[in-house]
Tab-separated table of C-alpha atoms in Angstrom:
chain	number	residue	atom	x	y	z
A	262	UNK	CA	-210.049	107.303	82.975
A	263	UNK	CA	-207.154	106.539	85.795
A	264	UNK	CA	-208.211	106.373	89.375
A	265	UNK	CA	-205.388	108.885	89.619
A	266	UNK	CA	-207.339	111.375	87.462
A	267	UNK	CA	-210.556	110.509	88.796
A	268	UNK	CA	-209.446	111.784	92.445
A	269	UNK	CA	-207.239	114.717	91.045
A	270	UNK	CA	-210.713	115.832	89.347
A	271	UNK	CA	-212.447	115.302	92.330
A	272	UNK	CA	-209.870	116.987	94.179
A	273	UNK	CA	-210.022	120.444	92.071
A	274	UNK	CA	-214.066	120.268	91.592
A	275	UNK	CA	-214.022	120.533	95.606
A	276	UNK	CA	-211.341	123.760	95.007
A	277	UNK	CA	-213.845	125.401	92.627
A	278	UNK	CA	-217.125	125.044	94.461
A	279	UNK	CA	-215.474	126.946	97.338
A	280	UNK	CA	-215.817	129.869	95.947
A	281	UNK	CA	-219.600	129.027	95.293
A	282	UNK	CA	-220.051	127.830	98.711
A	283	UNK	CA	-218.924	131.077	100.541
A	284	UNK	CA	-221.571	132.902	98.998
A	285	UNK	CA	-224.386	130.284	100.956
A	286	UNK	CA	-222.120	130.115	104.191
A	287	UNK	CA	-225.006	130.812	107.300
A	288	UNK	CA	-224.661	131.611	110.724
A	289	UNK	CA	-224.550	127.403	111.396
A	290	UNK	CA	-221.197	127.646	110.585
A	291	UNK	CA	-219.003	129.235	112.417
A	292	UNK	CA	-215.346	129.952	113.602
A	293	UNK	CA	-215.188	127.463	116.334
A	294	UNK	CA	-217.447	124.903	114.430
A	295	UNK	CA	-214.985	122.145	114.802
A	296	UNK	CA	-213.545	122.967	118.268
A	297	UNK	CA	-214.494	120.026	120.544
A	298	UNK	CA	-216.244	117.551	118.224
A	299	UNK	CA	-215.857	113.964	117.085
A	300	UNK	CA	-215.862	113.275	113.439
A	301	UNK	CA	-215.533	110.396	111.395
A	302	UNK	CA	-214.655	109.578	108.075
A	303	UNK	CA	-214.480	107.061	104.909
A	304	UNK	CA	-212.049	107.480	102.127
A	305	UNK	CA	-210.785	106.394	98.672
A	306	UNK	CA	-207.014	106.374	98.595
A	307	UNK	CA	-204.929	105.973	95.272
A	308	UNK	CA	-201.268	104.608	96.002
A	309	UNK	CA	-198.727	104.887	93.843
A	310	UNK	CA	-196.462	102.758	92.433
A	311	UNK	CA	-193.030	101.267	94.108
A	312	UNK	CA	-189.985	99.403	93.576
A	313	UNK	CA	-187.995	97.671	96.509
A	314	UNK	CA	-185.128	95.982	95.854
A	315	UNK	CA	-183.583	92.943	98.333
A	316	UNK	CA	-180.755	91.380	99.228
A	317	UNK	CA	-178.511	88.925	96.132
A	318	UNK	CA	-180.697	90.950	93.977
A	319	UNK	CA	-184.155	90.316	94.933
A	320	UNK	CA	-186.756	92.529	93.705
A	321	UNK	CA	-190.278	93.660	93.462
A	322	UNK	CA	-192.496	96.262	91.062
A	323	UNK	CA	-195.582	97.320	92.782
A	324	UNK	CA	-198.338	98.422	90.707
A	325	UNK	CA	-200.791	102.000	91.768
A	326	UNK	CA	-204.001	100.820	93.230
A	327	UNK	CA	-207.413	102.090	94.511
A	328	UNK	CA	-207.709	101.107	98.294
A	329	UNK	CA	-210.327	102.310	100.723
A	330	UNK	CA	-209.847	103.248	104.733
A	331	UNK	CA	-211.631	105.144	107.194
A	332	UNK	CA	-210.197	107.508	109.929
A	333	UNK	CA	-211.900	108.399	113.958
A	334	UNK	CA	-210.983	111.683	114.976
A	335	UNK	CA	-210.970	114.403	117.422
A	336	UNK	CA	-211.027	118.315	117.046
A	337	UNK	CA	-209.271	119.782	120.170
A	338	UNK	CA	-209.880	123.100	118.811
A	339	UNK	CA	-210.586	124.175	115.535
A	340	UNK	CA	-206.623	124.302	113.893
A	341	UNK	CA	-205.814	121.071	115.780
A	342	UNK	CA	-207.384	117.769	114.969
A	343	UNK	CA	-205.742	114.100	116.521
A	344	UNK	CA	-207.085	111.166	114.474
A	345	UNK	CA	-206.820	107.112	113.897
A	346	UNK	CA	-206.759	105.576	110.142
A	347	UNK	CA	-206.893	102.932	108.637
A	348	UNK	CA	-206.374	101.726	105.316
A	349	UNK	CA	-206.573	98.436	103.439
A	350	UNK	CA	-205.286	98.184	99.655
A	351	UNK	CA	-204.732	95.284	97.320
A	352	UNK	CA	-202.033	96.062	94.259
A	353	UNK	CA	-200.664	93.161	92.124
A	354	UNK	CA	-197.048	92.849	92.154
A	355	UNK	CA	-194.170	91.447	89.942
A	356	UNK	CA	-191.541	89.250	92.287
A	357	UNK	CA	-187.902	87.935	91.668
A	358	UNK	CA	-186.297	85.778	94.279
A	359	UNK	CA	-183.134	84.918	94.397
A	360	UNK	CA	-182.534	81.923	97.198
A	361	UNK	CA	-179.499	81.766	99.111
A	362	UNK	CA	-176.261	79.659	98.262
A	363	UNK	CA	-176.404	75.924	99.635
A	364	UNK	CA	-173.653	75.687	101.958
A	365	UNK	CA	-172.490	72.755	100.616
A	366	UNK	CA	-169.922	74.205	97.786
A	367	UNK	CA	-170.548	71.350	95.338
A	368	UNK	CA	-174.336	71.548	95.839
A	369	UNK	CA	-176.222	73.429	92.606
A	370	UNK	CA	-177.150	76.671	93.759
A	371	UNK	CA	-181.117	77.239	92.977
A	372	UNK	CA	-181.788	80.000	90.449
A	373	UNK	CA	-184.109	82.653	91.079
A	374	UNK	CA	-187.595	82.729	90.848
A	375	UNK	CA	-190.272	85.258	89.005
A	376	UNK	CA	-193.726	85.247	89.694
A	377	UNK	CA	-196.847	87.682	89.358
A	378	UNK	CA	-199.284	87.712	92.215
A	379	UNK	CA	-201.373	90.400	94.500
A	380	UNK	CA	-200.424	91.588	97.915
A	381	UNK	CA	-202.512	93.032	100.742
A	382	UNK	CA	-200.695	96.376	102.477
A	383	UNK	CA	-203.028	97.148	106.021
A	384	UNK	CA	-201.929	100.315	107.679
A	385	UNK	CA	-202.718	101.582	110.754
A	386	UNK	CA	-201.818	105.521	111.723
A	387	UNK	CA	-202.129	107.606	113.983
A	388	UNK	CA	-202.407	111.234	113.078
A	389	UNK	CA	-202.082	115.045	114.136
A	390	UNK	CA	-203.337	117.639	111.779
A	391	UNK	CA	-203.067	121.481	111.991
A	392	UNK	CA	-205.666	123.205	109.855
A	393	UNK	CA	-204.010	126.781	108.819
A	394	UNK	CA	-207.819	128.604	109.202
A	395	UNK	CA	-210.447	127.988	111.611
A	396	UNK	CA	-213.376	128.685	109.186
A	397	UNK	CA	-215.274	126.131	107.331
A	398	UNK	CA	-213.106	126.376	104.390
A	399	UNK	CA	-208.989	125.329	105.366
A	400	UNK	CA	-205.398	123.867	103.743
A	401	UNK	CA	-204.420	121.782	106.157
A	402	UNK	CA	-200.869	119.802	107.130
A	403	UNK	CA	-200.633	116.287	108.450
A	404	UNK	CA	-197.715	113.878	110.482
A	405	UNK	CA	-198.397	110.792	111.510
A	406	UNK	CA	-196.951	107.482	112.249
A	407	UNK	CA	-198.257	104.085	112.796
A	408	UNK	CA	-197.773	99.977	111.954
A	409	UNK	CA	-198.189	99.060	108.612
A	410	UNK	CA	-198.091	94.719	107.528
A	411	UNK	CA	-197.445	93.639	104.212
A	412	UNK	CA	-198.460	90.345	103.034
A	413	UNK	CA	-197.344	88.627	99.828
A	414	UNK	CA	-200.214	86.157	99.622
A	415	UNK	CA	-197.570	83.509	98.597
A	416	UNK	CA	-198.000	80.480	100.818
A	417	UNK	CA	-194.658	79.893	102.616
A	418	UNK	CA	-196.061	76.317	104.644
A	419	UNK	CA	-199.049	74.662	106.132
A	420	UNK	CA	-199.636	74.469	109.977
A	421	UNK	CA	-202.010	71.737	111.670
A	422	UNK	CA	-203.239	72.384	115.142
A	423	UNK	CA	-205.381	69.712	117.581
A	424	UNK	CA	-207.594	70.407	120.314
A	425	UNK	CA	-210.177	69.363	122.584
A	426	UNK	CA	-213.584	70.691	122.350
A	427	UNK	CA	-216.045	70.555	125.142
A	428	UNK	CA	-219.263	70.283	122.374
A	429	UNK	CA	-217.217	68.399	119.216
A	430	UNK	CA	-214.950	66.419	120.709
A	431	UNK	CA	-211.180	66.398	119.303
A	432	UNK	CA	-210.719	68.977	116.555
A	433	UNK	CA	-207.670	69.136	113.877
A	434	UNK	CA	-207.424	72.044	111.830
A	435	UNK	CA	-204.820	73.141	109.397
A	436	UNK	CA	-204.107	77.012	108.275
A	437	UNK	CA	-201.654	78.287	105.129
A	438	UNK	CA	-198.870	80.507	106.339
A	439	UNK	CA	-198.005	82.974	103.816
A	440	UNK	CA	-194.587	85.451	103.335
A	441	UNK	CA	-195.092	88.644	104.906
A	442	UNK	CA	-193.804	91.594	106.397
A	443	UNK	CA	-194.458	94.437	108.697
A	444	UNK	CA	-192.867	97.474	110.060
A	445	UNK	CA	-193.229	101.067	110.862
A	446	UNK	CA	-194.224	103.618	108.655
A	447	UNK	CA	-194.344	107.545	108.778
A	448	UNK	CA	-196.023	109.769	106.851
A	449	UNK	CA	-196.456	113.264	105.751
A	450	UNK	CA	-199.446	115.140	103.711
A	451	UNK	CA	-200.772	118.564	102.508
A	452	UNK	CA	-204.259	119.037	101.922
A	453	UNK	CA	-207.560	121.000	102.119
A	454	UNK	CA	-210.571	120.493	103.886
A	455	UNK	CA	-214.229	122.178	103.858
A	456	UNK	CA	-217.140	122.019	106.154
A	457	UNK	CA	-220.279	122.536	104.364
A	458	UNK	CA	-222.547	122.210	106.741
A	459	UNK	CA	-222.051	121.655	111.352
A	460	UNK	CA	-222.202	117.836	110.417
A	461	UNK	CA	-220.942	116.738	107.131
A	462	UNK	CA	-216.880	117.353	105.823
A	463	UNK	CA	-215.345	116.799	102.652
A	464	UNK	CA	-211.218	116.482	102.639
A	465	UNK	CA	-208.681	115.650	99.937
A	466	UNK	CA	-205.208	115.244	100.316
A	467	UNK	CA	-201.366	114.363	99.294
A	468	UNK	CA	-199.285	112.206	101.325
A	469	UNK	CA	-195.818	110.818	101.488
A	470	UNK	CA	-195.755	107.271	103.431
A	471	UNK	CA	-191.919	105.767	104.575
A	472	UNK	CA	-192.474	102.222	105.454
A	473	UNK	CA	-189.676	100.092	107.421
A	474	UNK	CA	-189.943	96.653	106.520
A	475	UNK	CA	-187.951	93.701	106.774
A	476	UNK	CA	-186.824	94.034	103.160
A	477	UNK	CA	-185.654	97.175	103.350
A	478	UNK	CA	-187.321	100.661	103.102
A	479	UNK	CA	-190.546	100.921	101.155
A	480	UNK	CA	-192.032	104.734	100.209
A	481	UNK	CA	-195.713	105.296	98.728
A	482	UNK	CA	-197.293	108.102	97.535
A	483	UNK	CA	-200.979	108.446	97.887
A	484	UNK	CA	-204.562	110.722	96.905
A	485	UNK	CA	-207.018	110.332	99.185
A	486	UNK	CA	-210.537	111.849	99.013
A	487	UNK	CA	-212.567	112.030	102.200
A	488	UNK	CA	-216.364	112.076	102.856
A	489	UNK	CA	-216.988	112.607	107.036
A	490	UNK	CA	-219.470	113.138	109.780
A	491	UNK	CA	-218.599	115.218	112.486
A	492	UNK	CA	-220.525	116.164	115.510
């Protein structure tokens, strides 16, 4: 079984037990149960596939992948909620790169090169969600925007630094510098929420992510299933 199927079945088991729940709602929850309270969360997010294609034909096929991110939050009242996420996934990727023309006419032009190898996406949002009930059970709608870095794990050079040290002495230290990118990203989601009891939240949602990046323009789309503490 996909990841993507796993969370769309986790996704519709939290629909039906809704229904159930209702019938076992008590006076600890409430109307105004969120209004004024923290809350935070850990998730599982699936992300899609993409393709981005670069400049002298340049390209790159990035697989779906299972990521993970939490979010910190704040309920101003109970429809409005302002929150910071991140996330962290790792898909593998397919790469052509096609190297610009020597400048030197009669110099061979280098051909392109393919390679296979995993990337690291970090994203950092922030958030503003408008819950469309103030109950314990509510669809919701999210916006956001934030800073999202893309690194290609493909070493691009070696750096070696010196220093003095008060305890060791003189210190030499060398770090790999790898191909990467970062940008702005924007994003857009529908999902549903439910508060089971004052202190514990479940949330799954859609969401549509536009990424700005050096390369060009990058979209996602991503399931994420939440499991929070609010209080």
């Amino acid at each position: 079984m996909t990841p993507y199927r796993i969370l769309l079945i986790a996704a519709l088991l939290l629909a039906a037990t809704t229904a159930h729940a209702q019938r076992f709602n008590t006076k600890k929850i409430h109307e105004d149960a969120r209004t004024g309270s923290w809350e935070v969360s850990l998730l599982a997010q699936q992300q899609g596939s993409a393709d981005v294609t670069g400049e002298r034909g340049s390209s790159a096929e990035i697989d779906s992948e299972l990521g993970w991110g939490f979010t910190i939050g704040y309920n101003l009242t109970a429809n409005w909620n302002f929150q910071y996420k991140f996330t962290l996934v790792k898909p593998d990727y397919r790469a052509t790169l096609v190297p610009e023309p020597p400048e030197d006419p009669e110099e061979e032009a280098p051909g392109p090169q393919t390679f296979d190898w995993g990337m690291t996406k970090y994203a950092h949002a922030l958030n503003a969600t408008y819950h469309f009930s103030r109950g314990p059970l509510t669809p919701f709608l999210q916006l956001g925007a934030g800073f999202v870095k893309l690194d290609s794990n493909v070493v691009r050079d070696v750096v070696t630094g010196c220093w003095w040290d008060p305890w060791w002495g003189y210190i030499c230290d060398s770090q790999l510098r790898t191909y990467e990118s970062s940008g702005f990203a924007y994003n857009a989601g529908l999902g549903l929420r439910w508060d089971f009891n004052p202190s514990l939240f479940l949330r799954g949602s859609y969401n549509r992510e536009w990424i700005d990046t050096d390369a060009g323009g990058l979209d996602f789309d991503t399931l994420s299933l939440e499991f929070g503490l609010m209080w």
